[in-house]
Every structure is written in structure tokens, then in C-alpha cells.
Amino acid sequence: MPARRHHAGTATGAGEPSADPREPLPLFRKELGTGDRGLSAREAARRLAVYGPNQVRRREKRSLVRLLSGQLAHPLALLLWGAGALAFIAGMAVLGWAILAVILINAVFALVQEHQAERAVEALAAYLPEQAHVIRDGHRQAVEAAGLVPGDLIVLAEGDKVPADARLTDGAVEVDLSMLTGESAPVERVAAAAEEGAPLLREPNLVFSGTTCTGGEARAIVFATGGHTELGRIAALSQRAPRRDSPLEVQVKRVAWLIAAVAVGMGAVFLLIGALVGLPLRDALMFAIGLLVANVPEGLLPTITLALAVGVRVLAKQGAVVKRLSAVETLGSTNVICTDKTGTLTQNRMRLQAHWTPDAGTVTTTVAPPADLARAMTECTTVSYADDGDLQGDPTEIALFEGAGPDIAARLAARDERRRAIFRFDARLRLMSTIGQRGDRLAVHVKGAPEAVLARVVGADRGAVMAVVDDLARRGLRVLAVAVRDLPPGAEIPRRREDAETGLRLLGLVGLYDPPRPQVADAVRRCHDAGLRVHIVTGDNGATAAAVAAEVGIGVPRLHVVAESEQVHDDELDELLTGDAEIVFARSSPETKLKVADALRAHGQVVAMTGDGANDAPALHQAHIGVAMGRSGTDVAREASTMVLTDDNFATIVTAIESGRRVYDNVRKFILYIFAHAVPEVVPFLVFALSGGLVPLPLTVLQILAIDLGTETLPALALGREPAEPGIMDRPPRPASQGVISRDMLIRAWGYLGLISAALVMLVFFYVLWRAGWHPGDPTGQGTALHHAYLTATTATFAGLVTCQLGTAMAARTDHASLREVGLATNPLLLAGIAFEVLFAAALIYLPPLQHLFGTADLPWDVLAIIAVFPLIVWSADEFRRWNRRRTGPPRGFRPWARSVPPP
Ligand SMILES: Nc1ncnc2c1ncn2[C@@H]1O[C@H](COP(=O)(O)OP(=O)(O)OP(=O)(O)O)[C@@H](O)[C@H]1O
């Protein structure tokens, strides 16, 4: 690493200013042309034009040729290569070329779908622009991190992601450098002079883009942005990690392999049988090719990827941005949600509703707080004015500040003038304090959780005060205790918070009301109908959380409150989580969250867990779906999560789970549809092979290809867009261990829909031959009297298969409900897909050049009339099956975990 960095502008025009971050601070400032008021907005805009946006371009584009060759060498494609080779060996060059064309088209199709999926995930970044706090023109403001320029004065606080390489000018922060150095222990960075000879990354006063701030607060001057940052340099060197397959894709791949193996095995066995019954080699090879082509589920994998990607896009529009495709399917099997209270269940818009002072001795909700208490409520805050004239900061403090009285602007200015020191809110201590001038003395103002404040108060009747706390909390109010300590005249400002927050005098209690979000009660009800449990994990008081739980309907049929969750034992936790109650974990810490996530995982539950603080990262990692807040959460939590809610709303989690279920269902729907055609495609070949040549081949390989890769593609894609089936949230969550392809589904695809279709197509094939006077064994080859009838018969098989698949497509739309419930026209894409299927098939049958290529012939009216009823037969047979299962299956709203609940 170079000891000094002097940079010149680059050819792209995105230059860098020549400031060395290790120069003495005044010089460094001068070179970057910046000061205490930061840059001016105009200067920042000008620099942005010169230096370019603060973005790291991570990706080296992989070459198209490499991507395409990857698809061509795909295991399933290799099977088709094998089929193509067999075709050339058997002297069927047209078929051979056709198969090669299919491989190519398939690869391009897969490539386009993969590309679309990647784009969908990348586009999510736009939903979550990274923010940075910057001081410009003397005002603190939030800007998009991409808009930072060298010379900007930024503010870093706990939980922030460092947005650019910068040098601290005041304050101190703890940073996690693991992203750059791999070391996970956080290190301290302070505004101090540079260290002689230290490598840049170890300089004690520098922070780097991409690392995170785990504690403290500081100001810093940006000296490198975008590709010029250390992260930018590393990113330019490293290749992007390849996308990992989701569990769903892995499962389907495995099944595709299994099917391919069965196809090859069957091909070999029947080749042998064919040889034994005296089938000519050419016919035997034709048979093997047919089996391979009919069984290889071409297009299945990219279609799944695309369905997940579409799911991701829909979720983002609904306010849930997920980072991995696989999250969509995990959401579908989620069965427990552990949620924060403040801001997720509630609006995080608090209002002072009641207060109590030791002097008055009663709770009052009407008159304003007395002067002492009001003053402390003003002093002990960090709120400030936003550009739009509203107060900005912690909603708890905004409520206190506003509740303390009128004249907000004057009080704000006086507070800042008097302030001498501050000990920020510590979520572990549940306390914060400020030290300010009061006449000729200093006063310490403290506020926090009542238990925490009372522990530092002298001369209060703790039992009596806690009884009032309990009373306020039961009304659903967030209760804070407020206290003061006057320091003796001439006393120094205490340096440590332990020295400041001691010997306090209790001023009173305040109760803040935070109304629940209007959509939450309904969302909780939907969770219960869907067999999901909702636990609250909160830093707040148990009684307050229990009151909120009751307001939104959590805790039905039973609520259990763990008042001191930090102390909860593993055994107790296990017992609680396996019981039937929904639980409030009150006064919890980030460790509690981790413990709860661990325990639920150990019980085989699929957990979605919300979190917003920097310390929540481990729990967010540990949960199956870590949910971070897009608005109020920290960058660290967002980084650690799988899903970010852009509206911070609990109801959005439930919507996302519903979407997850829908996408997963839809994947199963098109797998069913694609699998169902295998039987009617294979049976004609079996009949041909097993009859020992008495029956001519009822379906040609080219016709199979036309179905698999032509007529069926659009309806399969359209099934991926099915709306949610009625009752999707009335059934229990899918067990995580349940594979996407179940035995039941295979029976439905192969043993039911497939067999019915096979019977129908064979029926129409024999009907056409029979009406032409054919008898088993009669020659049907070119030049024979029956040749035209034979062409018409294979065309009838082909057309029959297409129409059977129309019925299958309609049947596949629902897994449980009747189609009447779903509505015939609720998936217009499928109707369009079906229209395409019919037109495509008609073109193959009636256009002379295609007739020639695919060996088809015009179909007479009576045959058309027969195949026209096939969709109805297939579809109504499946309707009957579903009706029968609804009649005999478990009732809706069945909740396995609620079974032990005694009737009220
Ligand atoms: N700004 C603050 N100053 C002093 N004390 C606070 C402040 N904010 C919260 N508290 C106290 O700390 C407790 C815990 O707050 P915390 O923010 O960790 O949890 P929460 O927001 O209520 O819960 P959740 O985890 O559900 O969002 C509160 O109940 C309150 O008593």
C-alpha cells in the first residue's frame, strides 16, 4: 500500500482531488476546500459532475459466449445432444438438425430468463437508496450516498454504513472493518493526528467505505468516493460471486436428473426389448430418441428462476425488498414471526398522554406537566428542526419535547445554549442523560425505563412508583421515568456516565401513547388463519407490550408475557415455544432475540424476525428471514437482513408471506403442467415398441419437440403468474422439509392427468386408422395406400395431446379449490397462452411447408370434433378429483399448533 496518495484526474473525467488524508488537518481541509459548515450545495453539485457518483461498479460483465456455452453444456442439454447424435447415427438428419436447433433455442431462452432474474434482483437497489448524513451550507441533511463528493463533511453514528473514505475531524467511532480486512473485532477510530508509517487501513483517524460503524458518533471529511475508495479498488479486482441456486432450484435439478436417468434407463431397456421383438435398428433408435426428448424437462429450470424473479419484483412493489431469490420460497414456509413492537406494530408516532409526579401523587391526563418535569423533558433530548420545520429525531423524544409545552423553537435554542454534555441513549442501560447549565450550576437530566432510573434515584418509594408504572403500562402506554441531579456549584462536568447518573431525584413518570398501525389487527388475524404464530420481542415493559398485543389481536387464544426476558432460561424457553401461547418477550436485549431465533430454529420452525438496531444483526442472520426496517432501521440491520420493509409495517411481512406462498404454489402448478405431458408422449412410443411393429409410431419425435418447446412454453410461463388460490392463507404453513415435487403431485401429473390424456390420444389415433380400414400390421409407410391415413392419425395424436394439455393447464391452475371459485378469466396471460398454443398447433397442422417438415396432414371435421372435447374431459376429471379431496380432506383453517387449545 502506498504511504501517500496523490491522485491525478483519470481519462474518464471522474478525477480525484489531490488531498492526502494524512496531512495535518488544516492543510487537508484547505486542499479539499471545505470547512465546519461543509460544502455549499452548489459546490457539491459541481464536484459531483467532476468526480462522478459515489458508487462502486462491482461487476465485470461475463462474456455472452461464456454464458451461452454454460447453457449449452448444461446436463439436460447434454441429454439432448445425445438424442441429436442418435438421430444422425440413424440417418435422420432433419431430426438431428431440429434437435440441435432446439438445444440452441433453449439455451438462448434460458439465458434471457436468467438475465431477467438477475436484473430483477439488481433493480431492487433502486428501492433502497443508501442514505448518508452530510452537513452542507451548515445544515445537517440526509442525502443519497451516491451523491457524496470529496470534501463533504459527513456525520457517522452507530449503525451507519460508512458511505465513503473519510477522515474524522471530531468525535470517535467504533468500526467493523471486516469487509476490508477480514478482522471481525471492531476497532476504534478517533479524530487524532495521523500516525507516522501506519498503513492506510490502520490509520487511527480514517474510516472506509463499506465498513460499518458499531458505536459512537463522529464527523468526518470525505476524501475518496466511488471507484477511488479502498472498497472500489478491491471490487475492481475481485469477480462477483456467482448466484447460488435456491433450495427450490436444487430440488428441481435433482428431480430433473432423476427423470433423465429414468429416461436413459428406459431407453436402454426398450432398445433391448425392441431388438428382441425384432424391431429394425432405425426404429429402435427412433424410439430411444423419443423417450429422451419426451422426458427431458426442457425449460423447467429457467422458468422457475423467472417465476421467483417475478415474485421478487412483485414483493418490492408491495414494500418488501428481498435480497435473494430463494427468500421468496422461504417466506412461503414461514410459520413464526417474531416482531418488534415500536414502529412495526405501532405507528412510532407518540403522544404524551399521562404523567405522574411524586408531589401530585395521582396520574393526570389533562393538565400540562409541572415546570420541573417539563424542563427535564426538554433538556434530556436530542431532537432538532428538520428542513421542513418539523421536529426530527427519536419519536419518544419528539413526544416528550412537544408534550413539555409550546414555544418549541425558543426551547430548542435555549436547550442547545445550556447544553454542556450528553450521554446518549444506551439500549442496554435503557437510559440517557444530558448535562446543562442551570443558573450558576450544572444539572444532570436523566430519563429512561423506570427500573433503570429508579435504581439510580435516592429517596423514592420504589414500590409505590412501580405500582403507578404498572397502572400506566396496562393502559398500553410507554412509560419513562424522568429525574434530575443538581451538581454542587463549581463542580466539573462528570466524564463518565456512571458518575453523572447517580444520586438522582425523581421528577415524575410520563406515559406516551403510540397508536397501533391500522392494518396490523387484520394482518395478525390473517396470520392466525394461516397457521402462523406471532411473538413480540421488545425492549419495552411487559404490561405495555401486552396491552398493545391485545389491541392488535396477538395472544389469541393465549398470551404469555415474559417480563424479564434477558433472564429466561433455555429450558424455559423451549417449553414456552413448544406450548400453544403467543409470547411477549419484554425488556429483551439483542441476545434475547438471538436466543429466541436459535430456539425456534432448533424446534424446526421457519422464523421471520424483525430488527432495527446495529446489535440485532446476529439475530437477523440467524432467523430464516431477517427483516429490517427501511425507514427507521440502521444500515447494519439492513445489511444483515434478507428482507427490508420499505414501509416498516408488520402487515407487509404478512403480505410477503402470502406472496411467497403464491409463488411457490405457482412453481408447483407449472411443474405439474410440464410433467403431465410426459405420459401421453411416452405411451405412443411404448405401444409402438411393445406391439413389435404391428402398430405404427403414433407420434413423431419432431411433433414432441413442437409441443415441449413450442406450444407449451407460454401457458407454462403464464401459470407462473396465477393469482393466489382462494384459501391460500387459510391453510397451515408448508413444512420446510416438504419437497416442491411431492408424491401426490406426481400421482396427479402422471397417474391421473397423464394417463387420461394418454388414453384419449391413443383413442383418437386408432379411430383415424380404423375409419381408413387399417388392421394391425398393415403397412403405412410412404407410398402405401394407408400412408395418408397414417399421417392424419399421427396429426390427430399430436393435436389431441395439445388439446389435452389445454385441459391440464386449466386444471393446474388450482391445487385445491374449484375453478369456479378461482374464476375462468382471472389469469388473462394464461388465456393468451392458450390462444397461442392453439394457433401454433393449427399452423403446424395446416400450413403446407410446416406439414411437410412435421409430417402432419389436415384433420377432418369429425376428428376435430373429437379432440375438441378432450380439454373438457381432462379438466372435469381433475375438477372431480379436487372436489372429492375437498370433501374428504382436512377442513380449512386447520391449525396444527392450535389443536391442543381447549374450547373457550
Ligand atoms: N430516547 C430514550 N431515552 C431514554 N429512554 C428511552 C428512550 N427510548 C426508549 N427508552 C426506554 O428504553 C426502553 C427500551 O426501548 P427500546 O427502544 O429498546 O425498545 P422499544 O422501541 O420500545 O421496543 P421495540 O424493540 O419493540 O422497538 C423503553 O421502554 C424506554 O423505557
Short mmCIF file of C-alpha atoms and ligand atoms in Angstrom, two decimals, residues 339-344 348 350 380 382 394 396-397 400 424-433 446-451 478-481 536-541 544 587-588 593 612 616, ligand 1:
data_model
loop_
_atom_site.label_atom_id
_atom_site.label_comp_id
_atom_site.label_asym_id
_atom_site.label_seq_id
_atom_site.Cartn_x
_atom_site.Cartn_y
_atom_site.Cartn_z
CA THR A 339 -41.70 -8.85 15.67
CA ASP A 340 -40.60 -5.64 17.32
CA LYS A 341 -43.30 -3.53 18.77
CA THR A 342 -42.43 0.11 18.26
CA GLY A 343 -42.75 1.25 14.68
CA THR A 344 -43.65 -2.19 13.33
CA ASN A 348 -43.98 5.18 16.05
CA MET A 350 -46.04 9.01 20.06
CA CYS A 380 -32.92 15.47 28.05
CA THR A 382 -31.52 15.30 21.06
CA ASP A 394 -36.33 9.83 18.21
CA THR A 396 -40.12 9.15 22.05
CA GLU A 397 -38.22 12.39 22.48
CA LEU A 400 -41.71 14.46 25.25
CA ARG A 424 -26.68 9.17 24.58
CA PHE A 425 -29.49 6.65 24.92
CA ASP A 426 -27.99 3.28 25.62
CA ALA A 427 -30.41 0.49 24.75
CA ARG A 428 -28.72 -1.82 27.23
CA LEU A 429 -28.95 0.60 30.17
CA ARG A 430 -32.28 1.94 28.82
CA LEU A 431 -31.19 5.36 29.92
CA MET A 432 -29.99 8.66 28.62
CA SER A 433 -28.83 11.86 30.27
CA VAL A 446 -31.94 11.73 33.13
CA LYS A 447 -34.75 9.78 31.53
CA GLY A 448 -35.24 6.13 30.77
CA ALA A 449 -37.01 2.93 31.66
CA PRO A 450 -38.46 3.30 35.18
CA GLU A 451 -36.49 0.33 36.58
CA ARG A 478 -44.82 3.52 27.08
CA VAL A 479 -43.60 4.67 30.49
CA LEU A 480 -40.44 6.65 31.15
CA ALA A 481 -39.15 7.95 34.43
CA ILE A 536 -43.39 -9.83 20.25
CA VAL A 537 -39.76 -9.24 21.18
CA THR A 538 -39.45 -5.77 22.63
CA GLY A 539 -37.23 -3.61 24.77
CA ASP A 540 -40.34 -2.14 26.35
CA ASN A 541 -42.23 -3.05 29.50
CA THR A 544 -47.27 -2.09 27.79
CA ARG A 587 -37.25 -5.98 28.32
CA SER A 588 -35.33 -8.06 25.85
CA LYS A 593 -33.55 -12.15 20.06
CA ASP A 612 -33.60 -2.44 13.51
CA ASP A 616 -29.76 -7.05 16.03
N1 LIG B 1 -34.76 8.16 23.91
C1 LIG B 1 -34.88 7.49 25.03
N2 LIG B 1 -34.39 8.00 26.17
C2 LIG B 1 -34.48 7.34 27.33
N3 LIG B 1 -35.08 6.14 27.44
C3 LIG B 1 -35.61 5.58 26.36
C4 LIG B 1 -35.53 6.22 25.08
N4 LIG B 1 -36.14 5.43 24.20
C5 LIG B 1 -36.56 4.35 24.86
N5 LIG B 1 -36.25 4.42 26.16
C6 LIG B 1 -36.52 3.42 27.21
O1 LIG B 1 -35.89 2.21 26.86
C7 LIG B 1 -36.85 1.17 26.73
C8 LIG B 1 -36.48 0.28 25.58
O2 LIG B 1 -36.53 0.99 24.40
P1 LIG B 1 -36.17 0.34 23.01
O3 LIG B 1 -36.15 1.42 22.03
O4 LIG B 1 -35.00 -0.55 23.18
O5 LIG B 1 -37.41 -0.62 22.77
P2 LIG B 1 -38.75 -0.35 22.02
O6 LIG B 1 -38.51 0.55 20.90
O7 LIG B 1 -39.82 0.03 22.96
O8 LIG B 1 -39.13 -1.75 21.59
P3 LIG B 1 -39.00 -2.46 20.16
O9 LIG B 1 -37.78 -3.30 20.35
O10 LIG B 1 -40.24 -3.25 20.13
O11 LIG B 1 -38.94 -1.45 19.09
C9 LIG B 1 -38.19 1.87 26.55
O12 LIG B 1 -39.21 1.12 27.08
C10 LIG B 1 -37.99 3.16 27.32
O13 LIG B 1 -38.31 2.96 28.68
#
